[in-house]
Coordinates of C-alpha atoms in Angstrom, one line a residue:
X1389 CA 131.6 196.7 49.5
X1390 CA 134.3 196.5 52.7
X1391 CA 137.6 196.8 51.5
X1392 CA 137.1 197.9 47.7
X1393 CA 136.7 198.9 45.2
X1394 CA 139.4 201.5 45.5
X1395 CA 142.1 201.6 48.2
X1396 CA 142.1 205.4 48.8
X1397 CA 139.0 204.4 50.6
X1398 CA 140.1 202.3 52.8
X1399 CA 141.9 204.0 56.4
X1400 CA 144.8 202.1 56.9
X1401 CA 146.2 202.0 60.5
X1402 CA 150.2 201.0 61.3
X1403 CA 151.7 197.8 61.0
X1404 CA 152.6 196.7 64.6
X1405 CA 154.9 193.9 64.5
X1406 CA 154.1 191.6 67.1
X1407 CA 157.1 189.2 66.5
X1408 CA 159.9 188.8 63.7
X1409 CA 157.6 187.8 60.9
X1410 CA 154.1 188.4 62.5
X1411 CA 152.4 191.9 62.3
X1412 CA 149.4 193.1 62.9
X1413 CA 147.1 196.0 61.2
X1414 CA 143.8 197.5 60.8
X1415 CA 141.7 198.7 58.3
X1416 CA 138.4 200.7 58.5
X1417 CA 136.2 201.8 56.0
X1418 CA 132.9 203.3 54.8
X1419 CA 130.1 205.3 56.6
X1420 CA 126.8 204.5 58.3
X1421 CA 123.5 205.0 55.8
X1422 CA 121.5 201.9 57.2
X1423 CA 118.9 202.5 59.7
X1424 CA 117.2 200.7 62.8
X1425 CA 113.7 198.7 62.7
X1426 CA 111.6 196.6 64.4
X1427 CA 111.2 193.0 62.9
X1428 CA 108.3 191.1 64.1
X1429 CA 108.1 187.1 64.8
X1430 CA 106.0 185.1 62.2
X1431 CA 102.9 184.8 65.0
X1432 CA 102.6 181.2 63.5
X1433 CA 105.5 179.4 64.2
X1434 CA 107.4 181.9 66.0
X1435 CA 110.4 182.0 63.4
X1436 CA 112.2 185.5 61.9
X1437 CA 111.2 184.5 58.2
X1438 CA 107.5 184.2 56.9
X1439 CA 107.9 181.8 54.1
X1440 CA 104.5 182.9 52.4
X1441 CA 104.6 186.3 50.7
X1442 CA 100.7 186.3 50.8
X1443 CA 100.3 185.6 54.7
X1444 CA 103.2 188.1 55.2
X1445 CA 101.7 190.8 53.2
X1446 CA 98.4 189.8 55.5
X1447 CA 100.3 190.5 58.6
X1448 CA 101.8 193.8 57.5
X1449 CA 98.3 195.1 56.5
X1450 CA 97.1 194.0 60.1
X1451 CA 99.9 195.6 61.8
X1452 CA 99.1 198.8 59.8
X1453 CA 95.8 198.9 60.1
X1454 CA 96.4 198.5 64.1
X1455 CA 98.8 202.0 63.8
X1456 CA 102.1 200.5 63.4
X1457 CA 102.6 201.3 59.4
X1458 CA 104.6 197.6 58.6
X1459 CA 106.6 196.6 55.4
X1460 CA 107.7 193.8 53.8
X1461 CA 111.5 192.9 52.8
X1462 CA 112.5 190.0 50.5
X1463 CA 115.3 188.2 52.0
X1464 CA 116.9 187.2 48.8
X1465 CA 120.3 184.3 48.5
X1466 CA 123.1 185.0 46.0
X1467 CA 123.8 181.7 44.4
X1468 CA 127.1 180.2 45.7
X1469 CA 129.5 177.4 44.4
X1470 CA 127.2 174.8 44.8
X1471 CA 124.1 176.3 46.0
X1472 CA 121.3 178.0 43.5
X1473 CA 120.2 181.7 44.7
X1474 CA 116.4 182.1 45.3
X1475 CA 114.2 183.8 47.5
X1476 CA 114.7 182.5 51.8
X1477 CA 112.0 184.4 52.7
X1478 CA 110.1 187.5 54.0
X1479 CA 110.4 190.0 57.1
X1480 CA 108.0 192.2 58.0
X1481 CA 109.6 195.3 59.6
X1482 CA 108.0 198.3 61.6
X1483 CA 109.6 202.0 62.1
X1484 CA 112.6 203.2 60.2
X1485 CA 115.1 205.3 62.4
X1486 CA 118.8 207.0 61.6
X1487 CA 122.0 205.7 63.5
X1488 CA 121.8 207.7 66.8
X1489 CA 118.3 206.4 67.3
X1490 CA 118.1 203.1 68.3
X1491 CA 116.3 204.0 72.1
X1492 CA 113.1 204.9 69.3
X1493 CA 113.0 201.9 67.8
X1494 CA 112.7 199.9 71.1
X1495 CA 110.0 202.2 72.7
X1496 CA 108.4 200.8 69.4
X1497 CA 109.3 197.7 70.0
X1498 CA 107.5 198.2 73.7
X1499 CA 104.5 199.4 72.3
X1500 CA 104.3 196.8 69.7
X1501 CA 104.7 194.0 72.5
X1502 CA 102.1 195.8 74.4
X1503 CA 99.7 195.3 71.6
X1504 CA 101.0 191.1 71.8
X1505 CA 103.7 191.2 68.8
X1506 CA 106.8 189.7 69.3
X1507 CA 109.8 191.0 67.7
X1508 CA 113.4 192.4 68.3
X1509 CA 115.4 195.4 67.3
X1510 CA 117.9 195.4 64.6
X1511 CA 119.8 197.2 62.2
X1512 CA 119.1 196.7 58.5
X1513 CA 122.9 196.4 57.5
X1514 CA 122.5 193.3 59.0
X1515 CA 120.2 192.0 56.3
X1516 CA 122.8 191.5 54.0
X1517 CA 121.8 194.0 51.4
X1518 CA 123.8 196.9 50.0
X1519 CA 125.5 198.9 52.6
X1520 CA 127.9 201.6 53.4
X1521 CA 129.4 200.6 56.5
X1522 CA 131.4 201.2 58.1
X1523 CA 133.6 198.2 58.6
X1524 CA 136.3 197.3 60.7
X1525 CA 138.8 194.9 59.5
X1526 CA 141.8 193.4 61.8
X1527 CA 144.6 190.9 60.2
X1528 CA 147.5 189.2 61.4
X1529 CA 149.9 188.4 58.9
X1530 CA 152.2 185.5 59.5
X1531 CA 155.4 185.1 57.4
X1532 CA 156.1 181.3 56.5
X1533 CA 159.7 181.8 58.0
X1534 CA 158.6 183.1 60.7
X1535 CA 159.6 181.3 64.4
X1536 CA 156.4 180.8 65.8
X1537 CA 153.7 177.3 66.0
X1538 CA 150.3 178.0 64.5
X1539 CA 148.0 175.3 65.3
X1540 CA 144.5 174.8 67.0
X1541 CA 144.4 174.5 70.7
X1542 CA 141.8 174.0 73.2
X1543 CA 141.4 174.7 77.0
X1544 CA 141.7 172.7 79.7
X1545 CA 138.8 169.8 78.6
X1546 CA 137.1 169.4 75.4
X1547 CA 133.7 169.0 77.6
X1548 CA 133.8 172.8 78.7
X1549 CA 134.3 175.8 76.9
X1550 CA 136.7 178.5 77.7
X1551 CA 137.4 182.1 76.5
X1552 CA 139.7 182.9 73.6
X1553 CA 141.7 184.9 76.3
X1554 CA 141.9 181.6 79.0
X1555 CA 142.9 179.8 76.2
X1556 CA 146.1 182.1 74.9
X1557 CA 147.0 182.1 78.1
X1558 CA 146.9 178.1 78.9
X1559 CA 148.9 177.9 75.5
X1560 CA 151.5 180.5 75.9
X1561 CA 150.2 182.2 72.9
X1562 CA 151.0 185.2 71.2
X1563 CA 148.0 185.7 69.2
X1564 CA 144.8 183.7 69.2
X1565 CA 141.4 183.6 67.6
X1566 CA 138.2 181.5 68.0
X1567 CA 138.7 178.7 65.8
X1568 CA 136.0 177.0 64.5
X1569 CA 132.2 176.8 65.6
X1570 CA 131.1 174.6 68.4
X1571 CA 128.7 172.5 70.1
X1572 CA 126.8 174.2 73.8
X1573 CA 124.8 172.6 76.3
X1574 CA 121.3 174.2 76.1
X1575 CA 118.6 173.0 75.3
X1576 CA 117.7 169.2 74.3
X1577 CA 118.6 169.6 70.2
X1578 CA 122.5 169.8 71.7
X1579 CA 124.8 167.4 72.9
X1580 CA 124.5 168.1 76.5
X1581 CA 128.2 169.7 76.9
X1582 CA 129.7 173.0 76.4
X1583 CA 133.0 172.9 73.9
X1584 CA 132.7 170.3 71.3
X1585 CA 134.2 171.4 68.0
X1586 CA 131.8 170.9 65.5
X1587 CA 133.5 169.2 62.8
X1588 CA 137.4 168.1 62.3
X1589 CA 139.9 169.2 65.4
X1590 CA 142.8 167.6 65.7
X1591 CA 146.5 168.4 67.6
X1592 CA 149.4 167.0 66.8
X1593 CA 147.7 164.5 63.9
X1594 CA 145.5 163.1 67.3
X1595 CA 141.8 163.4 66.2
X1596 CA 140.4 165.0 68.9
X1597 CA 136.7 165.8 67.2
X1598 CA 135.8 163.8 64.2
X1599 CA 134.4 165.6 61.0
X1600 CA 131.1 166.3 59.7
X1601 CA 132.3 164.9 56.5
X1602 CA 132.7 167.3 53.6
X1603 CA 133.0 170.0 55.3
X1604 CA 136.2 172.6 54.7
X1605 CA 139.2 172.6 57.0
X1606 CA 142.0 174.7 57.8
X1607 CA 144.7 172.2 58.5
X1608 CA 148.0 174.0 60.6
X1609 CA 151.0 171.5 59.6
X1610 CA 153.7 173.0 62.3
X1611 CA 155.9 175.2 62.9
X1612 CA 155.7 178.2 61.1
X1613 CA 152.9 179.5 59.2
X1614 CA 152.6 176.5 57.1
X1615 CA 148.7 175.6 56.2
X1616 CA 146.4 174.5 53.4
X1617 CA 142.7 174.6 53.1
X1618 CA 140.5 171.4 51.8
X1619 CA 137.0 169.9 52.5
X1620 CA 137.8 167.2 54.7
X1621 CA 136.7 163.3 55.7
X1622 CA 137.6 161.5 58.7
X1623 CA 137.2 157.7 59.3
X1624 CA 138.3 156.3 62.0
X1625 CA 137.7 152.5 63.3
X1626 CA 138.6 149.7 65.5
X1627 CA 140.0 146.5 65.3
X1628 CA 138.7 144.1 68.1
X1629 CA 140.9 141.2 69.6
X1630 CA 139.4 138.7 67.3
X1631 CA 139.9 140.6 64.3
X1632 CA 136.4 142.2 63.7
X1633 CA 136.4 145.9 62.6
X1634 CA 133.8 148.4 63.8
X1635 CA 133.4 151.9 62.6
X1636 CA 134.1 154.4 65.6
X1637 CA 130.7 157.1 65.1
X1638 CA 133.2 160.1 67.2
X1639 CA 135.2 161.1 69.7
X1640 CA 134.9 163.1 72.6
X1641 CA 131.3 163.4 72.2
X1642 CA 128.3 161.7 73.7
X1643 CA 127.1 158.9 71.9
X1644 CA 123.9 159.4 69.5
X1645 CA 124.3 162.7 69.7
X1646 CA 126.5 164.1 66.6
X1647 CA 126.3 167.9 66.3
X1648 CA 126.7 169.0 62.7
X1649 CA 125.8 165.7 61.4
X1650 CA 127.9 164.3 58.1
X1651 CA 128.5 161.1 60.2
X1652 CA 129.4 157.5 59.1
X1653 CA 126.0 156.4 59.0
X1654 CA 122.3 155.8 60.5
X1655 CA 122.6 159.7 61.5
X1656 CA 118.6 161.2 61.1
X1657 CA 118.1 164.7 62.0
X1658 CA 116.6 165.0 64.8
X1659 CA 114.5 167.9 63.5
X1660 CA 112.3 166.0 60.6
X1661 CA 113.4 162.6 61.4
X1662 CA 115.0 162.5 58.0
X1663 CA 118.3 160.3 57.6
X1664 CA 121.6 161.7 56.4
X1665 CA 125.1 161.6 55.9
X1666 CA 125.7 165.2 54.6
X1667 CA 126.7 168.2 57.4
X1668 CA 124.0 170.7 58.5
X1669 CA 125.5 173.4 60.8
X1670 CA 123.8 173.9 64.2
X1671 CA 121.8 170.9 63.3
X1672 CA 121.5 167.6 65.7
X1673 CA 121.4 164.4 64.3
X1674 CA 120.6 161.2 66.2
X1675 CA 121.8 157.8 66.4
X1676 CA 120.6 155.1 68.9
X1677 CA 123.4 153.0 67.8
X1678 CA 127.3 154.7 68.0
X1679 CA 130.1 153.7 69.4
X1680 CA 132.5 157.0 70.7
X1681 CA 135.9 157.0 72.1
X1682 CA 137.0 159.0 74.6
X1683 CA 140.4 160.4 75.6
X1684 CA 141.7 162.1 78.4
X1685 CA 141.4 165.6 76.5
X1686 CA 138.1 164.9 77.1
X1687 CA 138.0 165.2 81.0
X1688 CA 138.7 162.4 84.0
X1689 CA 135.2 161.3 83.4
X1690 CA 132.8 160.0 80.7
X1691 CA 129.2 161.3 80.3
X1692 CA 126.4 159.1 81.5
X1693 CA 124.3 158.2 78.7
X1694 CA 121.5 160.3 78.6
X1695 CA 118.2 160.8 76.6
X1696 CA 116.8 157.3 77.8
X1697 CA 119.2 155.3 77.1
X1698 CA 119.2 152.4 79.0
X1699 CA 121.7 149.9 76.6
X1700 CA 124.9 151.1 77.1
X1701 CA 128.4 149.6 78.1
X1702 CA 131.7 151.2 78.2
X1703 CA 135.3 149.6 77.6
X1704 CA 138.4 150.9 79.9
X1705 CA 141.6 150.8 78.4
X1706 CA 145.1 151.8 79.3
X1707 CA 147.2 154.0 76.6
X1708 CA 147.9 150.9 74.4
X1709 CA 144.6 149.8 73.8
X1710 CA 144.3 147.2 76.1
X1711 CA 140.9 146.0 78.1
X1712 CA 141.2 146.9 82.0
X1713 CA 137.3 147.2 82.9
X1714 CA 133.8 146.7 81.4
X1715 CA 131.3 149.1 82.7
X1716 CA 127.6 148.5 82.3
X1717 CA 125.8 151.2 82.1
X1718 CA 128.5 153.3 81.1
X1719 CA 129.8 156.8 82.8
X1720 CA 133.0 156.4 84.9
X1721 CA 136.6 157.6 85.0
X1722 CA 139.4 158.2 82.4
X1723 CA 142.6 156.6 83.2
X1724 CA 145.4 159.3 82.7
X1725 CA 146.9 158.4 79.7
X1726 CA 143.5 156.0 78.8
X1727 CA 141.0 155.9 76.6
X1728 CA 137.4 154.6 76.7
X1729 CA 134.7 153.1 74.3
X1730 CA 131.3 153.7 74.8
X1731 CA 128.9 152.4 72.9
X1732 CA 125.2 152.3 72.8
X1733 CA 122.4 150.2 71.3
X1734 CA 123.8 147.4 68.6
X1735 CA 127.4 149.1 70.0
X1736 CA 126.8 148.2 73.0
X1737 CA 126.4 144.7 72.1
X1738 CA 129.7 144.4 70.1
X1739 CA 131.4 146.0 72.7
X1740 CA 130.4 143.3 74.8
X1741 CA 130.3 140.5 72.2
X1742 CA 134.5 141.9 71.7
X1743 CA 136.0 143.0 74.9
X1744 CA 137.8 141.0 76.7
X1745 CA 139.7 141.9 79.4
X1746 CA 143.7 141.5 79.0
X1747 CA 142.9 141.9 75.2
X1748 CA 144.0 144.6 73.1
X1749 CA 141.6 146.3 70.2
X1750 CA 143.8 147.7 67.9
X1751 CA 142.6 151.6 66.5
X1752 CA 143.0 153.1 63.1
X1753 CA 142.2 156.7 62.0
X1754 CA 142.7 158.9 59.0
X1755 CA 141.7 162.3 57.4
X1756 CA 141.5 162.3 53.8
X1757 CA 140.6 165.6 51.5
X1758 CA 138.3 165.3 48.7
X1759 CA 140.5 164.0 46.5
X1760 CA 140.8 160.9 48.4
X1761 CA 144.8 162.1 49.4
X1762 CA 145.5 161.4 52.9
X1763 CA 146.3 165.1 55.0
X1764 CA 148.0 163.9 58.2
X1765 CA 151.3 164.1 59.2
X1766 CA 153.4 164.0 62.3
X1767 CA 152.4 167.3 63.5
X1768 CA 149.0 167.9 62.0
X1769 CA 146.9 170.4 63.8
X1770 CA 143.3 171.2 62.3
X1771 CA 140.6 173.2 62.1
X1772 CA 137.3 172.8 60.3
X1773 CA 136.6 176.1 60.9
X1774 CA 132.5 177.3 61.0
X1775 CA 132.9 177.5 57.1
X1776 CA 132.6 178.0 53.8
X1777 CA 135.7 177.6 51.9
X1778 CA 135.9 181.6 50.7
X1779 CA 138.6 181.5 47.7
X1780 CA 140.5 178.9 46.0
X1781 CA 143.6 179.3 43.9
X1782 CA 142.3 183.8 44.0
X1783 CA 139.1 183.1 42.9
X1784 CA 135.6 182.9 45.2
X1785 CA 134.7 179.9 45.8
X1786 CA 132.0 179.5 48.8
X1787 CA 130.9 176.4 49.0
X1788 CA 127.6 176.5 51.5
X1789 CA 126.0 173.1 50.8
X1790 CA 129.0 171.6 51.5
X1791 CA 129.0 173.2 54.6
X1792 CA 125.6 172.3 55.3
X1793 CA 124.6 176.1 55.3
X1794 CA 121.2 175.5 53.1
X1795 CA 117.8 175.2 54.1
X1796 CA 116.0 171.6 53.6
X1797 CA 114.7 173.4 50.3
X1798 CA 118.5 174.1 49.0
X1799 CA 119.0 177.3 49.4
X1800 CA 121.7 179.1 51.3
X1801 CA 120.4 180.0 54.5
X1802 CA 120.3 183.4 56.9
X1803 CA 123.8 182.6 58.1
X1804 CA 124.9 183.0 54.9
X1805 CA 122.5 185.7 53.3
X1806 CA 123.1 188.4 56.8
X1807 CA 126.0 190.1 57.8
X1808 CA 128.0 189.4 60.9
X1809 CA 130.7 189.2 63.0
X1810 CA 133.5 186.9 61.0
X1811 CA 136.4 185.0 61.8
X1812 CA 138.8 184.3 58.4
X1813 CA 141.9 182.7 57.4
X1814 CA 143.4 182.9 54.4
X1815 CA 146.8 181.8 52.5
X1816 CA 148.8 183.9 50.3
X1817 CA 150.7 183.0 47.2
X1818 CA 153.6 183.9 49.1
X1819 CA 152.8 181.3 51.4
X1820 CA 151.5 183.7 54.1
X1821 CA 149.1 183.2 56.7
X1822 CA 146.5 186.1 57.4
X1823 CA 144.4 185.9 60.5
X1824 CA 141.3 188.0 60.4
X1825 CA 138.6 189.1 62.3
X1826 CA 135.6 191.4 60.6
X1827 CA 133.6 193.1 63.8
X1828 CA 130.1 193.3 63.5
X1829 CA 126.6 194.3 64.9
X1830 CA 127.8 197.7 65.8
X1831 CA 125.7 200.4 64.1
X1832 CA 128.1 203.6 63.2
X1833 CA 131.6 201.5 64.2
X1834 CA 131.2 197.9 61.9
X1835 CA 128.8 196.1 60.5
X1836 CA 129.7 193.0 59.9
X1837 CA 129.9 191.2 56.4
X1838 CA 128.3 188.3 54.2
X1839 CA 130.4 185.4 52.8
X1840 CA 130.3 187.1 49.7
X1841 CA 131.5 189.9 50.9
X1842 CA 134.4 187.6 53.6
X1843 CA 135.6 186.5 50.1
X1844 CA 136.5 190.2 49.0
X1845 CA 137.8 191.2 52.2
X1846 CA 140.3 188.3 51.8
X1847 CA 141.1 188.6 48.2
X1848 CA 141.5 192.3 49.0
X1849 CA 144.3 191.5 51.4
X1850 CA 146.0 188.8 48.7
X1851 CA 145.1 185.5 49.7
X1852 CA 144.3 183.0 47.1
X1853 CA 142.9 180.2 49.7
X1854 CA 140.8 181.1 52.3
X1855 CA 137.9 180.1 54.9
X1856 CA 135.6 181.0 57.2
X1857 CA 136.6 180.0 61.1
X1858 CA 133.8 181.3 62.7
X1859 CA 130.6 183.8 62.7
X1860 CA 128.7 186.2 65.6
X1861 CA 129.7 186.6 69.1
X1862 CA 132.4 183.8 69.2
X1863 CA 134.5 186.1 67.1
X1864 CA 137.6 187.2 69.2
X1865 CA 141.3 188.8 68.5
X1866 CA 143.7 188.5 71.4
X1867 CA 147.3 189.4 71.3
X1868 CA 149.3 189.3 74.2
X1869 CA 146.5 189.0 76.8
X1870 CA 144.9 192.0 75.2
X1871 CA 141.5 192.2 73.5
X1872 CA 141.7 194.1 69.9
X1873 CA 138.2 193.7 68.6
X1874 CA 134.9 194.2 70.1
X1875 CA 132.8 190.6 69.9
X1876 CA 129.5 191.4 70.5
X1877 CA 126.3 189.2 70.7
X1878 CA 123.3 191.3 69.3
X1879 CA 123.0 194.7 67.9
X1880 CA 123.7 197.0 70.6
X1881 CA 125.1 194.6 73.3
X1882 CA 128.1 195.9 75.2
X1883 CA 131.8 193.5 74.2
X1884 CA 131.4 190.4 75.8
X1885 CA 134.9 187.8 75.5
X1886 CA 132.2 184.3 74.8
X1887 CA 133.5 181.5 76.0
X1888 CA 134.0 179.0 72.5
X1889 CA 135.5 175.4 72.1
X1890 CA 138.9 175.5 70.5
X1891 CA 141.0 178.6 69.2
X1892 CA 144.0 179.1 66.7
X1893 CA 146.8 179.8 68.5
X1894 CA 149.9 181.5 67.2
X1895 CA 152.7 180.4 69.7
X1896 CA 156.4 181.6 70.0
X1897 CA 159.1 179.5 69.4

C-alpha cells in the first residue's frame, strides 16, 4: 500500500519551503512487480467490461483457440461508505510482459487487431489490485497562519478551458493544482463548451457553477489556509417584478444540458431516459425546460441554444438586475458588469410572461451542507472537487454514491475500483492544508492509486478531512511557473499540461 505500512519504506525527499508557512516535499515508494497486457473490447457493445462471466469465458476460449492464449480477470468493488462491494465485471486479457516490455505487448496488440480484435495496452497496476509500486507522492503543506489566499480560480472564461500553468499565471499564484473535474466539448452526451466545472465553483461567495447536489466540496474561506470539507447543495432562484419566484436550473452553462446531473428537477439522463435528481459523474442529463443565468465570467456572449431548440428567449440585465433587452431566440452579448437569463421551453415562457423592461427581478442564492447549515460567507471560494469525500474526523470515509461514482446497478464503478492519477486535499487537526498530487500511469516511476488507497495516502500524511479534487490526466502541480509532476493521459503517453476548468490556487499576500 503507498505510503505504509511502515515509514522506513517510504523515501522522503527535502522540504522546500516555498513561502513562510508553505513547503513542499516528496515522497516515493515501492518497486514495480505488475506486468503489461493486452485487454480486449467486449466485441458486443464495444465497452472494457464483459458483464457476463459465461460469454467472457466464451471469448477467451475463442481467442485461445485462434493462438492468442486469453484469461479472464474479475474486476471486483470494495464496499465504500455508502456503496455495497460486488463484482463490476470481467476483462479478458492477452500476453503477460515485465516492466521494460511494453513495445511486446503492442506488437501483440498489432497482431491481435490484424486478426479484427480491438483492444489497448495497459499495465495491470492499474486494475486496482494489490500492487508494489512504485508511487510517487507530492504535498504542499499550508500553515493556517501562513500569508497567502487559497481559493479556486479559473482562467480567463468559464466557456474555455485553460492549463493549470495559464491559470497560475493569470492568478499570480504561487502554487496551483487542477481543481475539480469538468465539463468538455466533444461529442453530443456534453454540454457543447470546454471548462465548465462540474459541480459547485464559486469565488468570492459568487456561484459561478451550481452543484450537482450532494456531492462533496472543498470550500476555501480566505486568506490563509482556512477550509472545510462537506457534501454540498446549492439553490438558487429568482424573484420576478411581480413577485413570482422561479427556480434558476444553473449558471454559466447551456440550458438543458446539466453535466453531472443532481439538478433541481425534471433532469433524465440522457443515457437511459431515466429521471433523477442524484449526481452521476461524467453523466448528461437533459432538461427541455431550464432557465440559466449567465455572468460575464462566462464570456461577452451567450451560447445559441442548440440541440433543436427552437423555444428560447433570453433576458438582458445590467449589474442590478434590471430588464434592458428581450432576445428571442436567445444568443447575444453580455453587458460588462451584466447578467443574462436564458431560458428554454416552459422557461422561456415565464421569462416572457415576467420580463419587463425597466423592471428589476430580484436574485437569491445559497449553499447549504448536509446538515441544512448555510456555508457562505463574504469571501467563500469553493470547490466540489471530482470527489469522494476520503476521511472524516481521521477515519475513511468515501462516499461514491454520493458522488454519483456507481453503476445504474449500485456498485462503485471503474473510476473508483482502478488506479490513477489523483489530485487530493486534505485538512489537518492542526488546521493545515495539504495539497497533493499522486502521479500515475507510469510503469516503473508511479502507478497511480485507488480511493481506498487516496484515503491512506492522506491519513498517512495526518489529515483528518480530506477529498478527492480530481483523477487522470487533469492532474497537475505547478509552483512558480514550474511543472513538478508528470500528468500523463494513458499508460505510456509522454507529460502532457491538459488544459482543465478551474484550479486551486495558492496566492501570496
Amino acid at each position: 500500500m503507498p505510503l505504509g505500512p511502515s515509514s522506513s519504506q517510504v523515501r522522503v525527499g527535502a522540504v522546500q519551503t516555498l513561502a513562510p508557512g508553505v513547503t513542499y516535499q516528496k515522497f516515493t515508494q515501492g518497486e514495480p512487480s505488475d506486468v503489461w497486457s493486452v485487454w480486449l473490447k467486449n466485441p458486443v457493445n464495444s465497452g472494457w467490461l464483459v458483464g457476463n462471466r459465461l460469454y467472457a469465458d466464451q471469448l477467451a476460449a475463442e481467442l485461445t483457440q485462434k493462438g492468442f492464449p486469453a484469461r479472464v480477470d474479475t474486476f471486483d468493488a470494495p464496499a465504500t461508505s455508502d456503496t455495497p462491494a460486488g463484482t463490476v465485471g470481467y476483462t479478458v486479457r492477452v500476453g503477460q510482459f515485465d516492466t521494460s516490455r511494453r513495445t511486446d505487448a503492442q506488437e501483440l496488440l498489432d497482431q491481435l487487431t490484424q486478426a479484427g480484435y480491438s483492444g489497448r495496452v495497459t499495465y495491470t497496476a492499474e486494475d486496482g489490485e494489490p500492487s508494489s509500486g512504485p508511487w510517487e507522492v507530492r504535498v504542499v503543506k499550508i500553515a493556517p497562519d501562513a500569508a497567502v489566499k487559497v481559493q479556486a480560480v479559473n482562467g480567463r472564461e468559464l466557456r474555455s478551458a485553460q492549463t493549470v500553468r495559464e491559470m497560475a499565471k493569470l492568478n499570480n499564484a504561487l502554487v496551483a493544482l487542477n481543481g475539480a473535474e469538468y465539463d468538455i466539448s466533444t461529442g453530443p452526451d456534453f454540454s457543447g463548451f470546454d471548462g465548465d466545472p462540474e459541480g459547485l465553483y464559486m469565488k468570492d461567495n459568487a456561484i459561478l457553477s451550481e452543484a450537482n447536489n450532494g456531492r462533496t466540496a472543498l470550500l476555501l474561506e480566505g486568506a490563509g489556509a482556512r477550509a472545510r470539507i462537506a457534501e454540498v447543495t446549492s439553490k438558487i432562484q429568482v424573484t420576478a417584478p411581480n413577485g413570482d419566484l422561479r427556480s434558476i436550473d444553473g449558471i454559466n452553462r447551456v440550458p438543458g444540458r446539466n453535466f453531472g446531473c443532481g439538478g433541481v428537477g425534471g433532469d433524465i439522463r440522457k443515457d437511459d431516459q431515466a429521471p433523477t435528481l442524484a449526481p452521476w459523474r461524467n453523466t448528461l442529463c437533459v432538461d427541455d425546460n431550464e432557465v440559466v443565468v449567465f455572468r460575464p465570467e462566462w464570456g461577452d456572449t451567450t451560447p445559441s441554444p442548440g440541440n433543436g431548440v427552437t423555444d428560447s428567449t433570453e433576458v438582458v440585465m445590467n449589474g442590478n438586475w434590471v430588464v434592458q433587452e428581450i432576445r428571442s431566440p436567445a444568443g447575444g452579448t453580455i453587458p460588462p458588469g451584466g447578467r443574462v437569463m436564458q431560458g428554454i421551453g416552459d422557461g422561456a415562457t415565464w421569462l416572457q410572461e415576467h420580463a419587463v423592461v425597466g423592471a428589476a427581478f430580484k436574485p437569491g442564492a445559497g449553499v447549504v451542507d448536509s446538515t441544512g447549515r448555510s456555508v457562505t460567507s463574504p469571501t467563500l471560494s469553493a470547490v466540489a472537487g471530482g470527489g469522494p469525500a476520503l476521511l472524516r474526523d481521521g477515519h475513511t470515509l468515501i462516499n461514491t454514491a454520493a458522488n454519483g461514482m456507481t453503476n445504474f446497478q449500485g456498485r462503485p464503478n471503474l473510476s473508483v475500483v482502478q488506479r490513477h492519477p489523483r489530485t487530493l486535499a486534505g485538512i489537518t487537526s492542526a488546521g493545515e492544508l495539504l495539497l497533493v498530487t499522486v502521479d500515475g500511469r507510469q510503469a516503473g516511476v508511479s502507478v497511480g492509486a485507488t480511493w481506498h488507497e487516496a484515503a491512506g495516502i492522506m491519513q498517512w500524511l495526518g489529515a483528518e478531512d480530506a477529498v478527492g479534487l480530481g483523477s487522470g490526466g487533469d492532474s497537475t502541480l505547478i509552483i512558480n511557473n514550474t511543472l513538478y509532476n508528470r500528468p500523463t493521459d494513458t499508460w505510456g503517453a509522454t507529460h502532457t499540461e491538459r488544459e482543465v476548468g478551474s484550479t486551486v490556487a495558492v496566492i501570496a499576500q
